[in-house]
Short mmCIF file of C-alpha atoms in Angstrom, two decimals:
data_model
loop_
_atom_site.label_atom_id
_atom_site.label_comp_id
_atom_site.label_asym_id
_atom_site.label_seq_id
_atom_site.Cartn_x
_atom_site.Cartn_y
_atom_site.Cartn_z
CA MET A 3 -32.72 -4.68 21.14
CA SER A 4 -30.78 -1.49 20.50
CA THR A 5 -27.20 -2.03 19.39
CA SER A 6 -25.94 1.56 19.56
CA THR A 7 -24.09 3.59 22.15
CA ASP A 8 -25.21 7.03 23.26
CA HIS A 9 -23.01 8.45 20.49
CA GLY A 10 -24.62 6.42 17.71
CA ARG A 11 -21.73 3.95 17.39
CA PRO A 12 -22.76 0.27 17.19
CA ASP A 13 -22.11 -1.43 20.53
CA PRO A 14 -20.87 -5.05 20.23
CA GLU A 15 -21.47 -5.58 23.94
CA ALA A 16 -25.21 -4.93 23.45
CA SER A 17 -25.58 -7.82 20.99
CA THR A 18 -26.76 -11.38 21.48
CA LEU A 19 -24.32 -13.44 23.53
CA ALA A 20 -22.93 -16.79 22.33
CA LEU A 21 -19.83 -18.89 23.01
CA THR A 22 -16.71 -19.54 20.97
CA ARG A 23 -15.57 -23.11 20.33
CA ASP A 24 -13.27 -22.92 23.36
CA GLY A 25 -16.01 -21.53 25.61
CA ARG A 26 -15.18 -17.83 25.56
CA PRO A 27 -18.19 -15.47 25.52
CA VAL A 28 -18.84 -13.82 22.16
CA SER A 29 -21.35 -11.12 21.23
CA ASP A 30 -23.13 -12.00 18.00
CA ARG A 31 -23.33 -8.94 15.74
CA GLY A 32 -25.78 -10.55 13.32
CA ASP A 33 -25.37 -9.27 9.74
CA THR A 34 -22.83 -6.60 10.71
CA VAL A 35 -19.53 -6.53 8.80
CA CYS A 36 -16.18 -5.96 10.51
CA VAL A 37 -13.61 -3.67 8.86
CA ILE A 38 -10.04 -3.73 10.17
CA GLY A 39 -8.30 -0.39 9.77
CA ALA A 40 -9.51 3.17 9.14
CA GLY A 41 -7.00 4.21 6.52
CA ALA A 42 -7.97 4.95 2.92
CA SER A 43 -9.09 1.39 2.14
CA GLY A 44 -10.90 0.92 5.43
CA LEU A 45 -12.80 4.19 5.09
CA THR A 46 -14.05 3.42 1.60
CA ALA A 47 -15.01 -0.08 2.77
CA ILE A 48 -17.16 1.38 5.57
CA LYS A 49 -18.78 3.83 3.16
CA ASN A 50 -19.59 1.27 0.48
CA LEU A 51 -20.88 -1.34 2.93
CA LYS A 52 -23.14 1.30 4.49
CA GLU A 53 -24.50 2.21 1.07
CA TYR A 54 -25.47 -1.42 0.51
CA GLY A 55 -27.37 -1.51 3.77
CA PHE A 56 -24.90 -3.27 6.06
CA GLY A 57 -24.09 -2.42 9.64
CA VAL A 58 -20.35 -1.86 10.04
CA ASP A 59 -17.95 -2.02 12.99
CA CYS A 60 -14.46 -0.75 12.17
CA TYR A 61 -11.52 -1.26 14.52
CA GLU A 62 -8.61 1.18 14.27
CA ARG A 63 -5.57 0.74 16.48
CA GLU A 64 -4.65 4.44 16.31
CA THR A 65 -6.60 7.49 17.51
CA GLY A 66 -7.57 8.95 14.15
CA VAL A 67 -8.36 8.14 10.54
CA GLY A 68 -5.86 8.21 7.69
CA GLY A 69 -3.77 5.10 8.25
CA ALA A 70 -0.33 5.45 6.69
CA TRP A 71 -1.10 9.05 5.69
CA ASN A 72 -1.56 10.16 9.30
CA TRP A 73 1.97 11.11 10.30
CA ARG A 74 0.98 11.07 13.98
CA HIS A 75 0.50 7.30 13.89
CA ASP A 76 3.29 5.09 15.21
CA ARG A 77 3.28 2.91 12.10
CA SER A 78 3.08 5.71 9.55
CA PRO A 79 5.93 5.67 7.01
CA VAL A 80 5.26 9.32 6.12
CA TYR A 81 8.09 11.86 6.47
CA ALA A 82 7.97 15.66 6.39
CA SER A 83 8.37 16.06 2.62
CA THR A 84 6.12 13.18 1.52
CA HIS A 85 3.92 14.00 -1.46
CA LEU A 86 1.83 11.83 -3.71
CA ILE A 87 3.69 10.14 -6.54
CA SER A 88 0.44 9.72 -8.48
CA SER A 89 -1.38 12.86 -9.58
CA ARG A 90 -4.51 14.18 -7.92
CA PRO A 91 -7.15 13.10 -10.52
CA PHE A 92 -5.85 9.54 -10.54
CA THR A 93 -5.61 9.28 -6.76
CA GLN A 94 -8.91 10.68 -5.47
CA PHE A 95 -11.93 8.53 -4.72
CA PRO A 96 -14.32 8.53 -7.71
CA ASP A 97 -17.22 9.86 -5.61
CA PHE A 98 -15.27 12.43 -3.56
CA PRO A 99 -12.93 14.63 -5.63
CA MET A 100 -10.03 16.54 -4.15
CA PRO A 101 -10.26 20.35 -4.34
CA ASP A 102 -9.50 21.78 -7.80
CA ASP A 103 -7.06 24.31 -6.36
CA TRP A 104 -4.83 21.62 -4.86
CA PRO A 105 -1.48 20.94 -6.57
CA ASP A 106 -0.97 18.07 -9.00
CA TYR A 107 0.90 16.16 -6.29
CA PRO A 108 -0.59 17.04 -2.86
CA HIS A 109 1.40 17.02 0.38
CA HIS A 110 0.71 14.33 2.99
CA SER A 111 -0.96 16.87 5.29
CA GLN A 112 -3.48 17.61 2.55
CA LEU A 113 -4.13 13.88 2.13
CA LEU A 114 -4.88 13.57 5.84
CA SER A 115 -7.34 16.46 5.69
CA TYR A 116 -8.93 14.80 2.64
CA PHE A 117 -9.53 11.57 4.59
CA GLU A 118 -10.89 13.48 7.57
CA ARG A 119 -13.36 15.33 5.32
CA TYR A 120 -14.26 12.06 3.59
CA ALA A 121 -15.04 10.43 6.97
CA ASP A 122 -17.15 13.43 8.02
CA HIS A 123 -18.96 13.80 4.69
CA PHE A 124 -20.10 10.17 4.67
CA ASP A 125 -20.64 10.06 8.46
CA LEU A 126 -18.17 7.24 9.05
CA ARG A 127 -16.70 8.08 12.46
CA GLY A 128 -19.67 6.68 14.34
CA HIS A 129 -18.74 3.22 13.04
CA ILE A 130 -15.08 3.35 14.11
CA TRP A 131 -13.66 2.09 17.41
CA PHE A 132 -10.44 4.09 17.77
CA GLY A 133 -7.60 2.88 19.98
CA THR A 134 -8.70 -0.72 19.46
CA GLU A 135 -6.50 -3.38 17.91
CA VAL A 136 -7.57 -6.70 16.45
CA VAL A 137 -5.90 -9.66 18.16
CA ARG A 138 -7.46 -12.63 16.32
CA VAL A 139 -9.79 -13.28 13.41
CA GLU A 140 -11.09 -16.85 13.34
CA PRO A 141 -13.52 -18.54 10.93
CA VAL A 142 -16.59 -20.19 12.44
CA ALA A 143 -19.51 -22.15 11.02
CA GLY A 144 -21.75 -20.53 8.44
CA ASP A 145 -18.95 -18.47 6.84
CA ARG A 146 -18.94 -16.19 9.88
CA TRP A 147 -15.99 -14.76 11.81
CA ASP A 148 -15.05 -14.32 15.46
CA VAL A 149 -13.03 -11.12 15.86
CA THR A 150 -11.19 -10.61 19.15
CA THR A 151 -10.13 -7.07 20.07
CA ARG A 152 -8.51 -5.18 22.92
CA SER A 153 -7.29 -1.69 23.65
CA THR A 154 -4.18 -0.78 21.65
CA GLY A 155 -1.06 -1.69 23.59
CA GLY A 156 -2.57 -4.74 25.22
CA TYR A 157 -4.34 -2.92 28.04
CA GLY A 158 -7.70 -4.09 29.33
CA PRO A 159 -9.62 -7.29 28.66
CA GLU A 160 -10.07 -8.94 25.29
CA ARG A 161 -13.54 -8.95 23.72
CA THR A 162 -14.82 -11.27 20.99
CA SER A 163 -17.59 -10.37 18.54
CA ARG A 164 -19.07 -12.51 15.77
CA TYR A 165 -19.51 -10.98 12.32
CA ALA A 166 -21.14 -11.94 9.05
CA ALA A 167 -18.07 -10.84 7.08
CA VAL A 168 -14.66 -9.22 7.48
CA VAL A 169 -12.74 -6.70 5.36
CA VAL A 170 -9.00 -6.64 6.10
CA ALA A 171 -7.68 -3.13 5.44
CA ASN A 172 -4.69 -2.91 7.78
CA GLY A 173 -2.29 -1.67 5.09
CA HIS A 174 0.94 -3.19 3.80
CA ASN A 175 3.49 -0.40 4.31
CA TRP A 176 4.06 -0.52 8.05
CA SER A 177 6.15 -3.63 8.83
CA PRO A 178 9.77 -2.85 7.82
CA LYS A 179 11.65 -5.32 5.67
CA LEU A 180 15.13 -5.34 7.17
CA PRO A 181 18.10 -6.79 5.28
CA ARG A 182 20.76 -8.97 6.85
CA TYR A 183 24.43 -8.28 6.32
CA GLU A 184 27.56 -9.83 7.72
CA GLY A 185 29.04 -7.60 10.40
CA LEU A 186 26.04 -5.30 10.75
CA GLU A 187 25.88 -5.86 14.51
CA GLU A 188 29.49 -4.66 14.88
CA PHE A 189 29.00 -1.48 12.83
CA ARG A 190 29.66 1.55 15.06
CA GLY A 191 27.64 4.04 13.02
CA GLU A 192 23.94 4.77 13.24
CA VAL A 193 21.53 2.43 11.41
CA MET A 194 17.84 3.08 10.76
CA HIS A 195 15.03 1.87 8.53
CA ALA A 196 13.32 4.48 6.40
CA SER A 197 10.16 3.93 8.47
CA SER A 198 11.94 5.89 11.23
CA TYR A 199 12.94 8.73 8.94
CA LYS A 200 10.78 11.81 9.53
CA ASP A 201 12.77 14.97 8.89
CA PRO A 202 15.87 16.13 6.94
CA ALA A 203 17.38 17.30 10.23
CA GLN A 204 18.19 13.63 10.88
CA LEU A 205 20.64 13.80 7.96
CA ARG A 206 22.17 17.21 8.48
CA GLY A 207 25.96 17.28 8.42
CA LYS A 208 26.30 13.50 8.35
CA ARG A 209 27.90 11.08 5.92
CA VAL A 210 24.86 9.14 4.75
CA LEU A 211 24.51 5.84 2.93
CA VAL A 212 20.99 5.17 1.60
CA VAL A 213 20.33 1.53 0.70
CA GLY A 214 17.43 0.90 -1.66
CA ALA A 215 16.07 2.51 -4.82
CA GLY A 216 12.33 2.59 -4.27
CA ASN A 217 10.49 5.90 -4.19
CA THR A 218 11.31 6.42 -0.51
CA GLY A 219 14.98 5.57 -0.98
CA CYS A 220 15.27 8.08 -3.80
CA ASP A 221 13.48 10.76 -1.75
CA VAL A 222 15.83 10.22 1.20
CA ALA A 223 18.87 10.30 -1.09
CA VAL A 224 17.70 13.60 -2.59
CA GLU A 225 17.22 15.11 0.87
CA ALA A 226 20.63 13.78 1.94
CA ALA A 227 22.14 15.50 -1.12
CA GLN A 228 20.80 18.78 0.26
CA GLN A 229 21.46 18.27 3.97
CA ALA A 230 24.26 15.72 4.48
CA SER A 231 27.98 16.32 4.12
CA ARG A 232 28.20 13.27 1.85
CA CYS A 233 25.63 10.92 0.29
CA TRP A 234 26.05 7.48 -1.22
CA HIS A 235 23.11 5.66 -2.79
CA SER A 236 23.42 1.87 -2.96
CA THR A 237 21.27 -0.21 -5.31
CA ARG A 238 21.38 -3.91 -6.15
CA ARG A 239 20.28 -3.38 -9.75
CA GLY A 240 19.50 -0.68 -12.24
CA TYR A 241 16.10 1.02 -12.29
CA TRP A 242 14.13 3.20 -14.64
CA TYR A 243 13.58 6.72 -13.34
CA ALA A 244 10.53 8.62 -14.55
CA PRO A 245 10.08 12.39 -14.26
CA LYS A 246 6.87 13.51 -12.58
CA TYR A 247 6.02 15.66 -15.60
CA VAL A 248 6.06 14.72 -19.28
CA LEU A 249 4.93 17.02 -22.10
CA GLY A 250 3.79 19.54 -19.52
CA ARG A 251 1.45 17.10 -17.77
CA PRO A 252 1.81 14.73 -14.78
CA ALA A 253 3.46 11.58 -16.13
CA ASP A 254 0.68 9.21 -15.00
CA GLN A 255 -1.88 11.25 -16.96
CA VAL A 256 0.16 10.91 -20.14
CA ASN A 257 0.61 7.18 -19.51
CA ASP A 258 -3.11 6.75 -18.87
CA ALA A 259 -3.92 8.44 -22.17
CA LEU A 260 -1.74 5.86 -23.93
CA LEU A 261 -3.41 3.03 -22.02
CA ALA A 262 -6.86 4.37 -22.91
CA LEU A 263 -5.83 4.24 -26.57
CA ARG A 264 -4.72 0.60 -26.03
CA VAL A 265 -1.20 1.46 -27.20
CA PRO A 266 0.78 -1.82 -27.14
CA LEU A 267 3.36 -2.32 -24.40
CA ARG A 268 6.29 -2.40 -26.85
CA VAL A 269 5.24 0.93 -28.31
CA ARG A 270 4.93 2.48 -24.84
CA GLN A 271 8.39 1.13 -24.00
CA TRP A 272 9.79 2.71 -27.16
CA LEU A 273 8.15 6.04 -26.33
CA TYR A 274 9.63 5.94 -22.83
CA HIS A 275 13.15 5.31 -24.16
CA TRP A 276 12.70 8.08 -26.74
CA THR A 277 11.62 10.54 -24.02
CA LEU A 278 14.56 9.48 -21.84
CA ARG A 279 17.04 10.06 -24.67
CA LEU A 280 15.62 13.55 -25.31
CA THR A 281 15.87 14.58 -21.65
CA VAL A 282 18.68 13.01 -19.61
CA GLY A 283 20.14 10.53 -22.06
CA ASP A 284 22.02 7.40 -20.99
CA LEU A 285 21.90 7.21 -17.20
CA THR A 286 24.89 4.88 -17.00
CA ARG A 287 27.17 7.85 -17.80
CA PHE A 288 26.23 9.23 -14.35
CA GLY A 289 27.37 5.99 -12.72
CA LEU A 290 23.88 4.56 -12.34
CA PRO A 291 23.72 0.83 -13.18
CA LYS A 292 21.97 -0.26 -16.35
CA PRO A 293 18.53 -1.77 -15.63
CA ASP A 294 18.39 -5.56 -15.93
CA HIS A 295 14.78 -5.46 -17.14
CA ARG A 296 12.70 -3.63 -19.69
CA VAL A 297 10.80 -0.54 -18.66
CA TYR A 298 7.29 -1.25 -17.26
CA GLU A 299 8.39 -4.74 -16.16
CA THR A 300 8.52 -2.95 -12.82
CA HIS A 301 6.95 0.40 -12.08
CA PRO A 302 9.45 3.18 -12.86
CA ILE A 303 10.68 5.26 -9.93
CA ALA A 304 8.77 8.56 -9.95
CA ASN A 305 11.45 11.10 -9.07
CA SER A 306 12.50 14.19 -11.01
CA GLN A 307 15.38 15.17 -8.70
CA LEU A 308 17.54 12.08 -8.24
CA VAL A 309 19.23 12.30 -11.63
CA TYR A 310 19.68 16.06 -11.11
CA TYR A 311 21.63 15.57 -7.88
CA VAL A 312 23.59 12.62 -9.27
CA GLY A 313 24.54 14.82 -12.23
CA HIS A 314 25.70 17.54 -9.86
CA GLY A 315 27.87 15.11 -7.89
CA GLN A 316 25.86 15.42 -4.69
CA ILE A 317 24.69 11.80 -4.78
CA ALA A 318 27.28 9.11 -5.45
CA PRO A 319 25.72 5.93 -6.91
CA VAL A 320 27.37 2.80 -5.51
CA PRO A 321 26.65 -0.92 -5.95
CA ASP A 322 25.21 -3.38 -3.47
CA VAL A 323 26.49 -3.66 0.08
CA VAL A 324 28.42 -6.87 0.78
CA ARG A 325 29.30 -6.58 4.48
CA PHE A 326 29.77 -4.16 7.32
CA HIS A 327 32.95 -3.45 9.27
CA PRO A 328 33.07 -1.52 12.56
CA TYR A 329 33.86 1.78 10.80
CA ALA A 330 33.24 1.05 7.14
CA VAL A 331 30.86 -0.55 4.65
CA GLU A 332 32.22 -2.85 1.95
CA LEU A 333 30.62 -2.77 -1.50
CA SER A 334 30.34 -5.49 -4.13
CA ASP A 335 33.05 -3.85 -6.27
CA GLY A 336 35.55 -4.10 -3.40
CA ARG A 337 35.45 -0.46 -2.38
CA GLN A 338 34.89 0.61 1.21
CA ILE A 339 33.04 3.74 2.28
CA ASP A 340 32.73 5.29 5.73
CA PRO A 341 29.20 6.51 6.47
CA ASP A 342 28.18 7.45 9.97
CA LEU A 343 24.47 6.95 9.16
CA VAL A 344 22.95 4.11 7.11
CA VAL A 345 19.30 4.37 6.05
CA PHE A 346 17.72 1.12 4.87
CA ALA A 347 14.99 2.09 2.42
CA THR A 348 14.32 -1.58 1.78
CA GLY A 349 10.56 -1.57 1.83
CA TYR A 350 7.91 -3.37 3.83
CA LEU A 351 6.34 -6.79 4.09
CA PRO A 352 2.57 -7.20 4.46
CA ARG A 353 1.55 -8.66 7.80
CA PHE A 354 -1.78 -10.04 8.93
CA GLU A 355 -0.74 -10.96 12.44
CA PHE A 356 -4.34 -11.54 13.56
CA LEU A 357 -5.00 -14.22 10.90
CA ASP A 358 -3.65 -17.71 10.38
CA PRO A 359 -1.65 -17.30 7.12
CA THR A 360 -3.27 -20.40 5.62
CA VAL A 361 -6.67 -18.68 5.77
CA LEU A 362 -5.40 -16.30 3.07
CA GLY A 363 -3.71 -19.06 1.10
CA ASP A 364 -0.24 -18.01 2.27
CA GLU A 365 1.00 -21.53 2.92
CA ALA A 366 4.63 -20.41 3.30
CA GLY A 367 3.74 -17.65 5.77
CA GLN A 368 5.70 -15.04 3.77
CA GLY A 369 2.97 -12.40 3.67
CA ARG A 370 1.97 -13.21 0.09
CA PRO A 371 -1.70 -14.26 0.07
CA LYS A 372 -3.14 -16.15 -2.88
CA LEU A 373 -6.11 -14.02 -3.88
CA TRP A 374 -8.24 -13.16 -6.87
CA LEU A 375 -8.13 -9.49 -7.82
CA ASN A 376 -5.69 -9.16 -4.90
CA ALA A 377 -8.80 -9.10 -2.69
CA PHE A 378 -10.92 -12.28 -2.69
CA VAL A 379 -9.96 -15.45 -0.82
CA PRO A 380 -10.66 -18.90 -2.30
CA GLY A 381 -13.11 -20.82 -0.12
CA ARG A 382 -13.78 -17.79 2.09
CA PRO A 383 -16.68 -15.90 0.46
CA THR A 384 -17.17 -13.55 3.41
CA LEU A 385 -13.54 -12.45 3.73
CA ALA A 386 -11.86 -9.79 1.60
CA VAL A 387 -8.60 -7.84 1.64
CA ALA A 388 -8.78 -4.20 0.55
CA GLY A 389 -5.88 -2.14 -0.76
CA LEU A 390 -3.31 -4.92 -1.19
CA VAL A 391 -2.19 -3.52 -4.54
CA GLN A 392 0.66 -1.39 -5.85
CA PRO A 393 -0.71 0.24 -8.99
CA ASP A 394 1.02 2.38 -11.58
CA SER A 395 -1.35 5.16 -10.57
CA GLY A 396 -3.36 6.05 -7.45
CA ILE A 397 -4.53 3.27 -5.13
CA PHE A 398 -7.69 4.84 -3.68
CA PRO A 399 -9.94 4.28 -6.74
CA LEU A 400 -8.90 0.62 -6.78
CA SER A 401 -9.76 0.18 -3.10
CA HIS A 402 -13.11 1.86 -3.74
CA TRP A 403 -14.10 -0.56 -6.50
CA GLN A 404 -12.75 -3.58 -4.60
CA THR A 405 -15.06 -2.82 -1.71
CA VAL A 406 -18.02 -1.99 -3.97
CA LEU A 407 -17.59 -5.44 -5.50
CA PHE A 408 -17.41 -7.08 -2.06
CA ALA A 409 -20.49 -5.22 -0.80
CA ARG A 410 -22.47 -6.31 -3.87
CA LEU A 411 -21.29 -9.88 -3.36
CA LEU A 412 -22.46 -9.90 0.26
CA ARG A 413 -25.85 -8.52 -0.75
CA LEU A 414 -26.28 -11.12 -3.49
CA ARG A 415 -25.47 -13.91 -1.01
CA VAL A 416 -28.92 -13.09 0.38
CA THR A 417 -30.88 -12.08 -2.73
CA ARG A 418 -29.25 -14.25 -5.43
CA PRO A 419 -27.15 -17.00 -3.82
CA ASP A 420 -26.71 -18.70 -7.21
CA ARG A 421 -24.76 -15.71 -8.52
CA ALA A 422 -22.73 -15.47 -5.33
CA ASP A 423 -21.84 -19.18 -5.63
CA ALA A 424 -20.76 -18.68 -9.26
CA PHE A 425 -18.56 -15.77 -8.14
CA ALA A 426 -16.99 -17.97 -5.44
CA ALA A 427 -16.15 -20.57 -8.08
CA ARG A 428 -14.37 -17.90 -10.16
CA VAL A 429 -12.40 -16.81 -7.09
CA THR A 430 -11.08 -20.36 -6.67
CA ALA A 431 -10.31 -20.77 -10.38
CA LYS A 432 -8.56 -17.40 -10.82
CA ALA A 433 -6.72 -16.92 -7.52
CA GLY A 434 -3.19 -15.66 -8.11
CA GLU A 435 -4.00 -14.09 -11.48
CA ARG A 436 -1.79 -11.10 -12.28
CA TYR A 437 -2.90 -7.75 -13.68
CA ALA A 438 0.40 -6.45 -14.95
CA GLY A 439 2.87 -7.39 -17.63
CA PRO A 440 5.94 -9.52 -16.88
CA VAL A 441 7.40 -8.27 -13.59
CA LYS A 442 10.42 -9.04 -11.45
CA ASP A 443 9.75 -11.74 -8.85
CA SER A 444 10.66 -9.98 -5.63
CA SER A 445 8.61 -8.99 -2.59
CA ARG A 446 8.70 -5.37 -3.71
CA HIS A 447 6.76 -6.28 -6.85
CA TRP A 448 4.38 -8.94 -5.49
CA PHE A 449 1.34 -6.70 -5.60
CA GLU A 450 2.10 -4.53 -8.61
CA VAL A 451 -0.84 -4.09 -10.97
CA GLY A 452 -1.49 -2.04 -14.07
CA HIS A 453 -4.40 0.15 -12.98
CA ALA A 454 -6.17 0.06 -16.36
CA ASP A 455 -6.04 -3.74 -16.65
CA TYR A 456 -7.02 -4.13 -13.02
CA LEU A 457 -10.05 -1.83 -13.23
CA ARG A 458 -11.24 -3.60 -16.37
CA ALA A 459 -11.03 -6.91 -14.51
CA VAL A 460 -13.05 -5.50 -11.61
CA GLN A 461 -15.61 -4.10 -14.05
CA ARG A 462 -15.99 -7.53 -15.69
CA ALA A 463 -16.42 -9.11 -12.25
CA LEU A 464 -19.14 -6.59 -11.37
CA HIS A 465 -20.98 -7.26 -14.63
CA ASP A 466 -20.72 -11.02 -14.15
CA LEU A 467 -21.95 -10.74 -10.58
CA GLU A 468 -25.01 -8.80 -11.68
CA GLY A 469 -25.67 -11.23 -14.53
CA SER A 470 -24.82 -8.75 -17.31
CA ARG A 471 -22.72 -11.01 -19.45
#
C-alpha cells in the first residue's frame, strides 16, 4: 500500500487502521518515527533518521521551519536585533556549514535562511506537516507510541497515528517564566515579558525597568539605554559578563582552544579574572553586584555593551524587586523607582504539554525531565528529547549528535538488540548525570552543559553502542 500523498509527503491516513485502548481509530505507521517540531533540533532529527533508513513524519504547529529562530512564529522569542551569542563555526551543523562570508555572530534573519536552505538541501519539507499541533503522545505496547494531532488552534478533528518511536523537539524557550510580586496586579504601568518584546520602538521615550540578567535581559537593557528616557536594570545576584571578543577572536573560540588543551577549570577561571582586570576592572565600582559564585559555575553573560552603558550612566543597576505599588516599584534596598514600563526578562520553562510528565521522569511536574545526556528516557528506549541543552557554545551540533545517536540506537534495536538493551541499561543507570562543573541550582541553569564534556560523552556512547570499547 502506498503511504504518500501526491506531494510525496507520508500520509498517516493511508496506513493500516487499528484501535487505541479506549476504542479510537488509529492509523498504524509501521516503522515510521514521529518528530515533534521543525526547528533546528527537529530538522536535524528528520535528516539523521532519514539517513539511517527510517520513514519520518514531523508535526510543526507553525507554517514554516525554524522554530524559535522564525520571528514570524507566535512563540518565537526573537526580537529585531537578535544575533547569535555563539560564533558561527561553533553553531553550524557539522555537515552543513554556514557561508564563509557571514559575520562571526549572524543575525536571526540569516539563521532562518540557513534553516530553510538546510531543509531544502536535505529534502526535509516533504516529511513535515505544517500547521499541525500535537495534542497527546501516549505509550502503547511494544515500545510504540500513539500520537494525536489536530490543526493548530484546535480546528478540525483530531487524528491518532501509531509510531515506532518519537523525537520530542518542541524547544524550551517559548513558555514564559513569570515572577510573582506583591502588588503587581495594582501596578498602573505597562508590564510585559521579554517574549513579547520585538522592537526598540516599544521602549522609546519611556522609563523602563528591566528585570533579569540573562542574555535577553541584558540586550533589552542595552536597547533601553539607547531608546528610553530612563533605564533601570534589576538583578537578584551578581553575574559574570563576558565580551564577545577576546584577543581579537570570538570569545567561545578562545575558550574552546583552552578546553581542547584540557586546561583545568581553576586555571581558566584565573585567566578570565586576569582578562577582566585588564579590560573593565572591578565591576562593583559601576554599581553592579558582586557575583555570588565563581566564574563558569554558570555560563557568563555574553554581552560587550552592558558594561559600556552602565559606565556611561545610561543603565542604572538596581537590586531585586520586592513589591509593586500603583505608581512605583520598591527595591530590596528600600528605594522606590517609578517606571512606566516593566520588562520581565525572567526566562522560560520547558513544557511538554502533550506528554504525561512522569513519562519523562518529571515526577514533580516542574518541566525538569530526568534524562541521560539530556535526551534519553529511562525505561523508554524509543523516546528521545532533542535540543534540551544550554551549552557554553552553539546548540545545533549537540542536537545533531543527539539525533545521530538515537537513529543508530533505533537501527540496532533491529540488527543488534543485545547492544540496544545494554544501552538502555546505561540510560537507567546514568539518568540525571551532569555535563558541566558545579552550577547554581535554579531553573535557568537546569540544562547547562559544557559543550566539550558533553560531546565527549556522546562520542563515548556512540562507540559503546557500536561495540568499539
